[in-house]
Amino acid sequence: MRETDINCPPYAPVLMESTRAIGYSIEAAVADIIDNSIAANASYVKVYFSTSGNPYVSFLDDGSGMDDATITEAMRYGSCSPLKQRGENDLGRYGLGMKTASLSQCKCLSVVSKQGDLIIGRRWDLDYIAQTEAWSLQQLETAEINALPHINDLKRLSNGTLVVWQNLDKIKLGSLTLEKSLETKMDDVKKHLELVFHRYLSGDGGPKLNIEINGVKLLPFDPFFVSKSTIIMDDEKIEVPGRIGKVVIRPYVLPHPSNMSKTELEKYGGKEGLRNLQGFYIYRNRRLLTWGTWFKLIKMDEFSKLARIRVDIPNSLDDLWTLDIKKSTAYPPEVVKTRLKQLVGTMAGSSKRSWTFRQRKEVASNTVHVWDKVETREGVRYVVNMDHPILDLLKKHLDKEDQKLLHQYLETVQNNLPFNNLHYDLHSDVKIVQDKDDVERARVCYMAKGIIKNAIRNGNLDTVMDNFSRIEPFLYYMDDIHAVLAEVKING
């Protein structure tokens, strides 16, 4: 430092008030507090909230706790350089998280920590800062510590930390009552934590973490629906030249909506729908950072909406992913983005096949369809196949006037397809219900039985059976049709 240099620290009241506008939601703020519990090797975090008396939100963990010097440093703005190498379980980066996250929701942040018999506390109070016009970090007296909610729960632990939010001005903002606002927001917090920390809640890849909110245990929400989804390729590992750590990619394709129950569709589509939740899910040390984006590598569309790709990054590569203070956005470095671009087409293509063909086999190009797609200059039309063999059989039993009437009716059907309703339902992830497979199977077998009997009489059974294998809907039930043939041969 030169003699002419001027020490120019920021004005505490203005800076601390300004950082409240970083843009934390209450969900992101709560998740940031839990990050600190994970870094302290906690096995559980208990979140409490109350609107009676002196309203508060508190966080109690059984982590390693902090001594006098450590808790003061933890309350410092910018307590850790983003360039510093951190422990494997450290989910921090800028040394701002706990302070900015907490004070984005409240005006008074108290932190009390216990190690053995030592209990110490610190407090940032924005009203007090405005009075002193300085960086006045309060050391809590014993009486102040004992007045905090759930302090007795902390005292029963060997080690641990209690974080308390009070004067909840931002949480009440825009709502008639704090009680209604907090209850609604904590329900959103619960869903957010079950997603963001689902790998910690399930013990996937490391120690398990239990999280409770007012005594209700959180359950992991797996966004990949692993029990029913398909992993379409082995894990892809990407190394960044000259850097320690690897990026690991694992792609999933969710089952088609027709193979999901209504409950599963609501659960895995959520408020945003399957279409808006497709894409990459970026994890840092098992913690979900951002999701529902393709990073502009491909467009979001209906056919790729079943594709979800898990990307694991170590904290040693934080600086390459342009991670923000809230830990809610991350963008891949060019070396990783290049490889993702090569892989993403294959991954989205698998989603398209799942969407297009569902459980049925892909069929040959000479298949006789019930509906035909006709491309015109104006666009695409879907028309009833008027040359379908079933129609030909039906016409043989009708006179010319009835055949004409049937033809006109089928044209009316094809010209009155409810395209707008279908488009809306498909984009809304509504399960479009069709006849159960056993009902359709019975209908197809009934038709096949009559055709087989007629073919035996006419001596062209082999031709008819061969035709079945390429005509919708018979081609989807060939095993059942062979069983019908055996029955006809036995019983006549």
Tab-separated table of C-alpha atoms in Angstrom:
chain	number	residue	atom	x	y	z
A	1	MET	CA	0.000	0.000	0.000
A	2	ARG	CA	1.357	3.432	-0.974
A	3	GLU	CA	1.404	6.406	1.395
A	4	THR	CA	-0.847	8.304	-0.993
A	5	ASP	CA	-3.439	5.530	-1.145
A	6	ILE	CA	-6.827	6.270	0.381
A	7	ASN	CA	-8.613	3.643	2.434
A	8	CYS	CA	-12.154	3.791	1.036
A	9	PRO	CA	-14.410	1.197	2.703
A	10	PRO	CA	-18.052	1.037	1.620
A	11	TYR	CA	-20.681	2.830	3.676
A	12	ALA	CA	-22.234	0.009	5.704
A	13	PRO	CA	-25.931	1.047	5.808
A	14	VAL	CA	-26.075	1.657	2.054
A	15	LEU	CA	-24.140	-1.444	0.974
A	16	MET	CA	-25.971	-3.824	3.301
A	17	GLU	CA	-29.332	-2.458	2.195
A	18	SER	CA	-28.276	-2.663	-1.460
A	19	THR	CA	-27.269	-6.330	-1.230
A	20	ARG	CA	-30.835	-7.150	-0.195
A	21	ALA	CA	-31.823	-6.505	-3.816
A	22	ILE	CA	-29.571	-9.198	-5.326
A	23	GLY	CA	-32.718	-11.140	-6.168
A	24	TYR	CA	-32.969	-14.009	-3.711
A	25	SER	CA	-36.295	-15.802	-3.507
A	26	ILE	CA	-37.083	-17.251	-0.099
A	27	GLU	CA	-36.508	-20.731	-1.558
A	28	ALA	CA	-33.001	-19.825	-2.751
A	29	ALA	CA	-32.242	-18.057	0.546
A	30	VAL	CA	-33.228	-21.088	2.649
A	31	ALA	CA	-31.203	-23.388	0.395
A	32	ASP	CA	-28.171	-21.153	0.889
A	33	ILE	CA	-28.393	-21.539	4.667
A	34	ILE	CA	-28.586	-25.325	4.320
A	35	ASP	CA	-25.428	-25.212	2.165
A	36	ASN	CA	-23.550	-24.020	5.244
A	37	SER	CA	-24.924	-26.918	7.300
A	38	ILE	CA	-23.691	-29.356	4.660
A	39	ALA	CA	-20.234	-27.726	4.687
A	40	ALA	CA	-20.232	-28.241	8.486
A	41	ASN	CA	-20.908	-31.980	7.982
A	42	ALA	CA	-24.345	-31.849	9.608
A	43	SER	CA	-26.494	-34.987	9.566
A	44	TYR	CA	-29.710	-33.004	9.888
A	45	VAL	CA	-31.160	-29.513	9.529
A	46	LYS	CA	-34.365	-28.571	11.319
A	47	VAL	CA	-36.175	-25.552	9.914
A	48	TYR	CA	-38.789	-23.850	12.083
A	49	PHE	CA	-41.059	-20.896	11.435
A	50	SER	CA	-43.649	-19.089	13.495
A	51	THR	CA	-45.784	-15.968	13.065
A	52	SER	CA	-46.937	-15.648	16.679
A	53	GLY	CA	-45.294	-13.225	19.130
A	54	ASN	CA	-41.983	-12.240	17.554
A	55	PRO	CA	-42.182	-13.988	14.136
A	56	TYR	CA	-39.096	-15.863	12.972
A	57	VAL	CA	-37.588	-18.484	10.705
A	58	SER	CA	-34.804	-20.562	12.262
A	59	PHE	CA	-32.350	-23.246	11.188
A	60	LEU	CA	-30.771	-25.740	13.584
A	61	ASP	CA	-28.070	-28.198	12.544
A	62	ASP	CA	-25.814	-30.680	14.324
A	63	GLY	CA	-22.722	-29.744	12.323
A	64	SER	CA	-19.236	-29.036	13.652
A	65	GLY	CA	-20.116	-25.598	15.047
A	66	MET	CA	-17.779	-22.594	15.178
A	67	ASP	CA	-15.362	-21.084	17.652
A	68	ASP	CA	-15.105	-17.353	18.430
A	69	ALA	CA	-12.814	-16.417	15.555
A	70	THR	CA	-14.614	-18.619	13.015
A	71	ILE	CA	-18.098	-17.251	13.715
A	72	THR	CA	-16.875	-13.679	13.384
A	73	GLU	CA	-15.215	-14.507	10.080
A	74	ALA	CA	-18.372	-16.301	8.901
A	75	MET	CA	-20.366	-13.099	9.504
A	76	ARG	CA	-17.896	-10.985	7.546
A	77	TYR	CA	-19.008	-9.820	4.093
A	78	GLY	CA	-16.668	-11.474	1.602
A	79	SER	CA	-15.267	-13.875	4.167
A	80	CYS	CA	-13.812	-16.234	1.558
A	81	SER	CA	-12.160	-15.462	-1.770
A	82	PRO	CA	-13.842	-17.123	-4.778
A	83	LEU	CA	-10.344	-17.976	-6.024
A	84	LYS	CA	-9.490	-19.972	-2.914
A	85	GLN	CA	-9.494	-23.767	-3.177
A	86	ARG	CA	-12.163	-25.195	-0.868
A	87	GLY	CA	-12.981	-28.508	0.712
A	88	GLU	CA	-14.828	-31.122	-1.323
A	89	ASN	CA	-18.111	-30.606	0.577
A	90	ASP	CA	-17.934	-26.808	0.617
A	91	LEU	CA	-20.904	-25.373	-1.295
A	92	GLY	CA	-19.865	-21.738	-0.826
A	93	ARG	CA	-17.961	-19.543	-3.230
A	94	TYR	CA	-18.034	-15.790	-2.570
A	95	GLY	CA	-18.259	-15.674	1.217
A	96	LEU	CA	-21.537	-13.763	0.958
A	97	GLY	CA	-24.203	-16.452	0.916
A	98	MET	CA	-25.414	-16.694	4.508
A	99	LYS	CA	-25.460	-12.924	5.035
A	100	THR	CA	-26.980	-11.813	1.728
A	101	ALA	CA	-29.443	-14.721	1.644
A	102	SER	CA	-30.659	-14.087	5.180
A	103	LEU	CA	-30.885	-10.305	4.990
A	104	SER	CA	-32.724	-10.547	1.669
A	105	GLN	CA	-35.641	-11.869	3.743
A	106	CYS	CA	-35.247	-10.200	7.135
A	107	LYS	CA	-33.614	-7.208	8.867
A	108	CYS	CA	-32.157	-9.096	11.819
A	109	LEU	CA	-29.844	-12.123	11.443
A	110	SER	CA	-28.606	-13.930	14.556
A	111	VAL	CA	-26.139	-16.825	14.462
A	112	VAL	CA	-25.335	-18.878	17.569
A	113	SER	CA	-22.874	-21.746	17.521
A	114	LYS	CA	-21.885	-24.399	20.034
A	115	GLN	CA	-18.700	-26.419	20.394
A	116	GLY	CA	-18.633	-28.465	23.566
A	117	ASP	CA	-19.491	-26.118	26.441
A	118	LEU	CA	-18.765	-22.966	24.421
A	119	ILE	CA	-21.835	-21.091	23.099
A	120	ILE	CA	-21.238	-17.839	21.207
A	121	GLY	CA	-23.436	-15.592	19.098
A	122	ARG	CA	-23.232	-12.782	16.545
A	123	ARG	CA	-25.894	-10.558	14.995
A	124	TRP	CA	-26.363	-8.274	12.024
A	125	ASP	CA	-29.273	-5.899	12.692
A	126	LEU	CA	-29.954	-3.470	9.840
A	127	ASP	CA	-31.807	-1.009	12.084
A	128	TYR	CA	-28.796	-0.953	14.427
A	129	ILE	CA	-26.427	-0.520	11.450
A	130	ALA	CA	-28.475	2.493	10.312
A	131	GLN	CA	-28.031	4.048	13.767
A	132	THR	CA	-24.300	3.422	14.098
A	133	GLU	CA	-23.520	4.043	10.418
A	134	ALA	CA	-20.763	1.422	10.706
A	135	TRP	CA	-20.091	-2.282	10.201
A	136	SER	CA	-21.375	-2.986	13.712
A	137	LEU	CA	-21.434	-6.750	14.197
A	138	GLN	CA	-22.997	-7.402	17.576
A	139	GLN	CA	-21.574	-9.944	20.022
A	140	LEU	CA	-24.617	-11.442	21.704
A	141	GLU	CA	-24.834	-11.440	25.480
A	142	THR	CA	-25.981	-14.575	27.310
A	143	ALA	CA	-29.444	-13.096	27.878
A	144	GLU	CA	-29.791	-12.263	24.161
A	145	ILE	CA	-28.741	-15.770	23.200
A	146	ASN	CA	-31.175	-17.346	25.673
A	147	ALA	CA	-34.029	-15.253	24.252
A	148	LEU	CA	-33.695	-16.818	20.800
A	149	PRO	CA	-36.203	-19.478	19.707
A	150	HIS	CA	-34.990	-23.114	19.839
A	151	ILE	CA	-31.841	-22.194	21.735
A	152	ASN	CA	-32.507	-25.055	24.166
A	153	ASP	CA	-32.473	-27.479	21.241
A	154	LEU	CA	-28.992	-26.212	20.369
A	155	LYS	CA	-27.820	-26.537	23.973
A	156	ARG	CA	-28.711	-30.229	23.968
A	157	LEU	CA	-26.247	-30.862	21.139
A	158	SER	CA	-22.518	-31.497	21.519
A	159	ASN	CA	-21.885	-29.244	18.530
A	160	GLY	CA	-24.127	-27.320	16.201
A	161	THR	CA	-25.338	-23.990	14.879
A	162	LEU	CA	-28.594	-22.038	15.141
A	163	VAL	CA	-29.452	-19.369	12.558
A	164	VAL	CA	-32.447	-17.116	13.283
A	165	TRP	CA	-34.213	-14.646	10.981
A	166	GLN	CA	-36.308	-11.955	12.690
A	167	ASN	CA	-38.042	-8.762	11.583
A	168	LEU	CA	-39.273	-10.533	8.431
A	169	ASP	CA	-40.058	-7.421	6.405
A	170	LYS	CA	-39.339	-8.847	2.949
A	171	ILE	CA	-41.339	-12.023	3.510
A	172	LYS	CA	-44.457	-10.039	4.347
A	173	LEU	CA	-43.965	-7.652	1.399
A	174	GLY	CA	-47.017	-7.590	-0.893
A	175	SER	CA	-49.170	-9.726	1.397
A	176	LEU	CA	-52.002	-8.714	3.706
A	177	THR	CA	-50.742	-10.862	6.577
A	178	LEU	CA	-47.350	-12.331	7.454
A	179	GLU	CA	-49.008	-15.572	8.554
A	180	LYS	CA	-50.630	-16.255	5.185
A	181	SER	CA	-47.546	-15.156	3.258
A	182	LEU	CA	-45.104	-17.266	5.293
A	183	GLU	CA	-47.224	-20.421	5.208
A	184	THR	CA	-47.630	-20.187	1.432
A	185	LYS	CA	-43.962	-19.470	0.844
A	186	MET	CA	-42.760	-22.254	3.142
A	187	ASP	CA	-44.791	-24.727	1.119
A	188	ASP	CA	-42.828	-23.585	-1.943
A	189	VAL	CA	-39.622	-23.848	0.109
A	190	LYS	CA	-40.426	-27.469	0.960
A	191	LYS	CA	-40.833	-28.434	-2.718
A	192	HIS	CA	-37.704	-26.504	-3.669
A	193	LEU	CA	-35.546	-28.202	-1.036
A	194	GLU	CA	-36.874	-31.657	-1.929
A	195	LEU	CA	-35.638	-31.061	-5.481
A	196	VAL	CA	-32.426	-29.097	-4.910
A	197	PHE	CA	-31.139	-31.439	-2.164
A	198	HIS	CA	-32.761	-34.672	-3.363
A	199	ARG	CA	-29.423	-36.460	-3.647
A	200	TYR	CA	-28.544	-35.501	-0.067
A	201	LEU	CA	-31.990	-36.521	1.188
A	202	SER	CA	-31.688	-39.941	-0.461
A	203	GLY	CA	-27.986	-40.458	0.316
A	204	ASP	CA	-27.186	-40.702	-3.407
A	205	GLY	CA	-23.413	-40.509	-3.844
A	206	GLY	CA	-22.521	-39.524	-0.274
A	207	PRO	CA	-23.683	-39.021	3.316
A	208	LYS	CA	-27.414	-38.652	3.862
A	209	LEU	CA	-28.866	-35.389	5.161
A	210	ASN	CA	-32.230	-35.211	6.932
A	211	ILE	CA	-34.197	-31.980	6.600
A	212	GLU	CA	-37.387	-31.108	8.488
A	213	ILE	CA	-39.707	-28.109	8.352
A	214	ASN	CA	-41.736	-27.642	11.539
A	215	GLY	CA	-41.302	-31.323	12.285
A	216	VAL	CA	-42.316	-32.565	8.815
A	217	LYS	CA	-39.585	-34.648	7.220
A	218	LEU	CA	-38.710	-33.757	3.626
A	219	LEU	CA	-38.685	-36.518	1.006
A	220	PRO	CA	-36.333	-36.521	-1.977
A	221	PHE	CA	-37.858	-35.611	-5.330
A	222	ASP	CA	-35.953	-37.287	-8.157
A	223	PRO	CA	-36.463	-35.205	-11.341
A	224	PHE	CA	-35.270	-38.086	-13.544
A	225	PHE	CA	-37.977	-40.583	-12.488
A	226	VAL	CA	-35.240	-43.217	-12.377
A	227	SER	CA	-37.602	-46.124	-11.637
A	228	LYS	CA	-39.336	-45.712	-15.027
A	229	SER	CA	-36.902	-43.721	-17.160
A	230	THR	CA	-34.275	-44.963	-19.591
A	231	ILE	CA	-30.541	-44.192	-19.357
A	232	ILE	CA	-29.658	-44.010	-23.041
A	233	MET	CA	-25.862	-44.106	-22.770
A	234	ASP	CA	-22.999	-44.618	-20.352
A	235	ASP	CA	-21.767	-41.712	-18.255
A	236	GLU	CA	-19.738	-39.231	-20.278
A	237	LYS	CA	-16.731	-37.714	-18.489
A	238	ILE	CA	-15.223	-34.455	-19.714
A	239	GLU	CA	-11.820	-33.222	-18.580
A	240	VAL	CA	-10.852	-29.563	-18.689
A	241	PRO	CA	-7.204	-29.219	-19.795
A	242	GLY	CA	-4.955	-28.042	-16.977
A	243	ARG	CA	-7.667	-28.289	-14.321
A	244	ILE	CA	-8.425	-30.781	-11.552
A	245	GLY	CA	-11.831	-32.429	-11.624
A	246	LYS	CA	-14.130	-33.901	-14.267
A	247	VAL	CA	-17.584	-32.997	-15.529
A	248	VAL	CA	-19.803	-36.105	-15.563
A	249	ILE	CA	-22.872	-36.335	-17.796
A	250	ARG	CA	-25.704	-38.856	-17.485
A	251	PRO	CA	-28.736	-38.573	-19.820
A	252	TYR	CA	-32.249	-39.841	-19.041
A	253	VAL	CA	-35.403	-40.135	-21.122
A	254	LEU	CA	-38.634	-40.038	-19.129
A	255	PRO	CA	-41.460	-42.448	-20.026
A	256	HIS	CA	-44.098	-41.204	-22.441
A	257	PRO	CA	-47.000	-39.399	-20.706
A	258	SER	CA	-49.331	-42.222	-21.764
A	259	ASN	CA	-47.281	-44.503	-19.499
A	260	MET	CA	-47.580	-42.154	-16.518
A	261	SER	CA	-50.446	-41.932	-14.082
A	262	LYS	CA	-52.190	-38.589	-13.551
A	263	THR	CA	-50.360	-38.254	-10.241
A	264	GLU	CA	-46.991	-38.949	-11.888
A	265	LEU	CA	-47.673	-36.411	-14.631
A	266	GLU	CA	-48.493	-33.743	-12.064
A	267	LYS	CA	-45.433	-34.688	-10.014
A	268	TYR	CA	-42.855	-34.804	-12.808
A	269	GLY	CA	-44.325	-32.038	-14.941
A	270	GLY	CA	-45.185	-29.751	-12.036
A	271	LYS	CA	-46.632	-26.291	-12.538
A	272	GLU	CA	-44.271	-25.644	-15.434
A	273	GLY	CA	-45.124	-28.792	-17.401
A	274	LEU	CA	-42.825	-31.396	-18.947
A	275	ARG	CA	-41.912	-29.098	-21.828
A	276	ASN	CA	-40.385	-26.417	-19.606
A	277	LEU	CA	-38.499	-28.889	-17.404
A	278	GLN	CA	-36.554	-30.604	-20.184
A	279	GLY	CA	-32.826	-30.017	-20.586
A	280	PHE	CA	-29.756	-29.964	-18.390
A	281	TYR	CA	-29.754	-30.364	-14.597
A	282	ILE	CA	-26.503	-28.939	-13.273
A	283	TYR	CA	-25.210	-30.284	-9.935
A	284	ARG	CA	-22.313	-29.024	-7.890
A	285	ASN	CA	-21.189	-31.500	-5.242
A	286	ARG	CA	-24.611	-33.245	-5.491
A	287	ARG	CA	-26.465	-29.948	-4.979
A	288	LEU	CA	-28.778	-28.920	-7.857
A	289	LEU	CA	-27.935	-25.434	-9.136
A	290	THR	CA	-30.005	-24.847	-12.249
A	291	TRP	CA	-32.326	-26.885	-14.438
A	292	GLY	CA	-34.743	-26.746	-17.368
A	293	THR	CA	-32.416	-25.272	-20.015
A	294	TRP	CA	-30.545	-26.475	-23.108
A	295	PHE	CA	-28.110	-23.504	-22.935
A	296	LYS	CA	-29.357	-22.565	-26.431
A	297	LEU	CA	-27.743	-25.692	-27.900
A	298	ILE	CA	-31.131	-26.845	-29.216
A	299	LYS	CA	-34.636	-25.453	-29.081
A	300	MET	CA	-37.122	-26.565	-26.468
A	301	ASP	CA	-39.905	-28.427	-28.242
A	302	GLU	CA	-42.498	-31.104	-27.695
A	303	PHE	CA	-40.340	-33.936	-29.005
A	304	SER	CA	-37.387	-33.255	-26.688
A	305	LYS	CA	-39.479	-32.634	-23.577
A	306	LEU	CA	-38.822	-36.108	-22.135
A	307	ALA	CA	-35.029	-35.606	-22.159
A	308	ARG	CA	-33.314	-34.612	-18.911
A	309	ILE	CA	-29.546	-34.661	-18.592
A	310	ARG	CA	-27.692	-34.738	-15.292
A	311	VAL	CA	-24.415	-32.819	-15.285
A	312	ASP	CA	-22.120	-33.051	-12.243
A	313	ILE	CA	-19.447	-30.399	-11.756
A	314	PRO	CA	-16.891	-30.238	-8.901
A	315	ASN	CA	-16.404	-26.967	-7.024
A	316	SER	CA	-12.856	-26.872	-8.392
A	317	LEU	CA	-14.357	-25.769	-11.742
A	318	ASP	CA	-16.704	-23.096	-10.318
A	319	ASP	CA	-14.948	-20.229	-12.014
A	320	LEU	CA	-15.451	-21.798	-15.445
A	321	TRP	CA	-19.234	-22.083	-14.983
A	322	THR	CA	-19.900	-18.393	-14.195
A	323	LEU	CA	-21.664	-19.357	-10.978
A	324	ASP	CA	-23.597	-16.464	-9.434
A	325	ILE	CA	-23.830	-15.456	-5.758
A	326	LYS	CA	-27.262	-17.067	-5.346
A	327	LYS	CA	-25.959	-20.343	-6.818
A	328	SER	CA	-29.029	-20.387	-9.052
A	329	THR	CA	-27.382	-20.044	-12.470
A	330	ALA	CA	-24.439	-21.757	-14.098
A	331	TYR	CA	-23.301	-21.616	-17.718
A	332	PRO	CA	-20.890	-24.171	-19.217
A	333	PRO	CA	-17.369	-23.230	-20.298
A	334	GLU	CA	-16.633	-23.507	-24.009
A	335	VAL	CA	-14.676	-26.756	-23.733
A	336	VAL	CA	-17.641	-28.423	-21.991
A	337	LYS	CA	-20.249	-26.727	-24.174
A	338	THR	CA	-18.591	-28.074	-27.320
A	339	ARG	CA	-18.881	-31.652	-26.085
A	340	LEU	CA	-22.437	-31.126	-24.839
A	341	LYS	CA	-23.427	-29.877	-28.272
A	342	GLN	CA	-22.130	-33.101	-29.821
A	343	LEU	CA	-24.128	-35.218	-27.392
A	344	VAL	CA	-27.341	-33.282	-27.028
A	345	GLY	CA	-28.775	-34.180	-30.452
A	346	THR	CA	-28.556	-37.881	-29.664
A	347	MET	CA	-30.113	-37.362	-26.254
A	348	ALA	CA	-33.023	-35.281	-27.553
A	349	GLY	CA	-33.499	-37.749	-30.420
A	350	SER	CA	-34.141	-40.539	-27.947
A	351	SER	CA	-36.838	-38.408	-26.347
A	352	LYS	CA	-38.388	-37.884	-29.773
A	353	ARG	CA	-38.505	-41.629	-30.437
A	354	SER	CA	-40.114	-42.219	-27.054
A	355	TRP	CA	-42.679	-39.497	-27.758
A	356	THR	CA	-43.440	-40.594	-31.330
A	357	PHE	CA	-43.644	-44.350	-30.990
A	358	ARG	CA	-44.435	-44.851	-27.295
A	359	GLN	CA	-44.714	-48.637	-26.661
A	360	ARG	CA	-45.412	-49.637	-30.241
A	361	LYS	CA	-42.726	-50.865	-32.606
A	362	GLU	CA	-41.477	-48.739	-35.455
A	363	VAL	CA	-43.103	-50.087	-38.584
A	364	ALA	CA	-41.907	-50.494	-42.117
A	365	SER	CA	-42.589	-47.840	-44.748
A	366	ASN	CA	-45.094	-50.129	-46.544
A	367	THR	CA	-47.386	-50.205	-43.509
A	368	VAL	CA	-51.076	-49.623	-44.236
A	369	HIS	CA	-52.189	-46.938	-41.787
A	370	VAL	CA	-55.655	-45.996	-40.581
A	371	TRP	CA	-54.670	-42.327	-40.990
A	372	ASP	CA	-52.370	-40.958	-43.705
A	373	LYS	CA	-50.281	-37.798	-43.524
A	374	VAL	CA	-50.430	-35.727	-46.704
A	375	GLU	CA	-48.025	-32.836	-47.285
A	376	THR	CA	-49.322	-29.919	-49.346
A	377	ARG	CA	-48.063	-26.449	-50.182
A	378	GLU	CA	-50.198	-25.064	-47.385
A	379	GLY	CA	-48.921	-27.540	-44.795
A	380	VAL	CA	-49.780	-31.016	-43.542
A	381	ARG	CA	-53.172	-32.752	-43.587
A	382	TYR	CA	-54.263	-35.954	-41.872
A	383	VAL	CA	-56.796	-37.972	-43.853
A	384	VAL	CA	-58.610	-41.268	-43.303
A	385	ASN	CA	-57.148	-44.019	-45.488
A	386	MET	CA	-60.098	-44.710	-47.772
A	387	ASP	CA	-58.273	-47.733	-49.210
A	388	HIS	CA	-57.883	-49.508	-45.898
A	389	PRO	CA	-58.666	-53.248	-46.279
A	390	ILE	CA	-61.289	-53.142	-43.518
A	391	LEU	CA	-63.141	-50.437	-45.443
A	392	ASP	CA	-62.912	-52.546	-48.600
A	393	LEU	CA	-64.497	-55.480	-46.772
A	394	LEU	CA	-67.253	-53.274	-45.381
A	395	LYS	CA	-68.060	-51.819	-48.798
A	396	LYS	CA	-68.720	-55.308	-50.180
A	397	HIS	CA	-71.699	-55.552	-47.858
A	398	LEU	CA	-73.114	-52.148	-48.842
A	399	ASP	CA	-74.926	-50.951	-51.938
A	400	LYS	CA	-73.612	-47.947	-53.862
A	401	GLU	CA	-75.780	-45.409	-52.017
A	402	ASP	CA	-74.650	-46.705	-48.606
A	403	GLN	CA	-71.021	-46.749	-49.765
A	404	LYS	CA	-71.371	-43.110	-50.820
A	405	LEU	CA	-72.942	-42.202	-47.466
A	406	LEU	CA	-70.118	-43.984	-45.563
A	407	HIS	CA	-67.498	-42.165	-47.624
A	408	GLN	CA	-69.102	-38.796	-46.916
A	409	TYR	CA	-69.262	-39.552	-43.190
A	410	LEU	CA	-65.557	-40.485	-43.046
A	411	GLU	CA	-64.659	-37.280	-44.866
A	412	THR	CA	-66.693	-35.382	-42.266
A	413	VAL	CA	-64.728	-37.119	-39.495
A	414	GLN	CA	-61.341	-36.241	-40.987
A	415	ASN	CA	-62.357	-32.607	-41.606
A	416	ASN	CA	-63.558	-32.151	-38.037
A	417	LEU	CA	-60.601	-33.409	-36.049
A	418	PRO	CA	-60.331	-31.319	-32.834
A	419	PHE	CA	-56.835	-30.040	-33.639
A	420	ASN	CA	-57.010	-27.049	-31.281
A	421	ASN	CA	-58.092	-29.198	-28.346
A	422	LEU	CA	-55.463	-31.838	-29.135
A	423	HIS	CA	-52.764	-29.187	-29.417
A	424	TYR	CA	-53.772	-27.670	-26.089
A	425	ASP	CA	-53.955	-31.039	-24.305
A	426	LEU	CA	-50.590	-32.212	-25.655
A	427	HIS	CA	-48.890	-28.987	-24.586
A	428	SER	CA	-50.553	-29.150	-21.180
A	429	ASP	CA	-49.225	-32.683	-20.537
A	430	VAL	CA	-52.790	-33.925	-20.134
A	431	LYS	CA	-52.964	-37.697	-20.332
A	432	ILE	CA	-55.006	-38.500	-23.446
A	433	VAL	CA	-56.962	-41.610	-22.547
A	434	GLN	CA	-57.497	-44.326	-25.162
A	435	ASP	CA	-59.320	-47.620	-24.847
A	436	LYS	CA	-57.426	-50.003	-22.614
A	437	ASP	CA	-55.166	-52.342	-24.512
A	438	ASP	CA	-57.256	-55.407	-23.653
A	439	VAL	CA	-60.388	-53.710	-25.052
A	440	GLU	CA	-58.595	-52.804	-28.285
A	441	ARG	CA	-57.107	-56.311	-28.444
A	442	ALA	CA	-60.562	-57.894	-28.168
A	443	ARG	CA	-61.910	-55.627	-30.915
A	444	VAL	CA	-59.006	-56.411	-33.273
A	445	CYS	CA	-59.230	-60.153	-32.602
A	446	TYR	CA	-62.976	-60.099	-33.328
A	447	MET	CA	-62.355	-58.463	-36.715
A	448	ALA	CA	-59.438	-60.784	-37.461
A	449	LYS	CA	-61.516	-63.872	-36.683
A	450	GLY	CA	-64.121	-63.015	-39.326
A	451	ILE	CA	-61.432	-62.198	-41.905
A	452	ILE	CA	-59.550	-65.456	-41.182
A	453	LYS	CA	-62.706	-67.556	-41.600
A	454	ASN	CA	-63.400	-65.859	-44.902
A	455	ALA	CA	-59.777	-66.377	-46.022
A	456	ILE	CA	-59.917	-70.096	-45.233
A	457	ARG	CA	-63.053	-70.418	-47.372
A	458	ASN	CA	-61.416	-68.498	-50.233
A	459	GLY	CA	-58.059	-70.310	-49.975
A	460	ASN	CA	-55.940	-67.175	-49.466
A	461	LEU	CA	-55.082	-67.552	-45.765
A	462	ASP	CA	-51.323	-67.108	-46.213
A	463	THR	CA	-51.819	-63.832	-48.076
A	464	VAL	CA	-54.240	-62.539	-45.437
A	465	MET	CA	-51.912	-63.431	-42.544
A	466	ASP	CA	-49.031	-61.706	-44.312
A	467	ASN	CA	-51.187	-58.621	-44.830
A	468	PHE	CA	-52.103	-58.520	-41.141
A	469	SER	CA	-48.433	-57.930	-40.275
A	470	ARG	CA	-48.417	-54.613	-42.151
A	471	ILE	CA	-51.938	-53.260	-41.591
A	472	GLU	CA	-52.918	-51.084	-38.647
A	473	PRO	CA	-54.177	-51.988	-36.092
A	474	PHE	CA	-53.600	-55.728	-36.700
A	475	LEU	CA	-49.806	-55.471	-36.849
A	476	TYR	CA	-49.699	-54.512	-33.136
A	477	TYR	CA	-51.439	-57.738	-32.069
A	478	MET	CA	-49.892	-60.459	-34.241
A	479	ASP	CA	-49.360	-62.891	-31.331
A	480	ASP	CA	-53.055	-62.653	-30.471
A	481	ILE	CA	-54.077	-63.062	-34.136
A	482	HIS	CA	-52.009	-66.259	-34.423
A	483	ALA	CA	-53.851	-67.519	-31.357
A	484	VAL	CA	-57.164	-66.686	-33.074
A	485	LEU	CA	-56.011	-68.605	-36.169
A	486	ALA	CA	-55.231	-71.676	-34.067
A	487	GLU	CA	-58.659	-71.447	-32.407
A	488	VAL	CA	-60.445	-71.164	-35.788
A	489	LYS	CA	-58.571	-74.189	-37.150
A	490	ILE	CA	-59.586	-76.254	-34.115
A	491	ASN	CA	-63.175	-75.090	-33.669
A	492	GLY	CA	-63.983	-73.992	-37.191
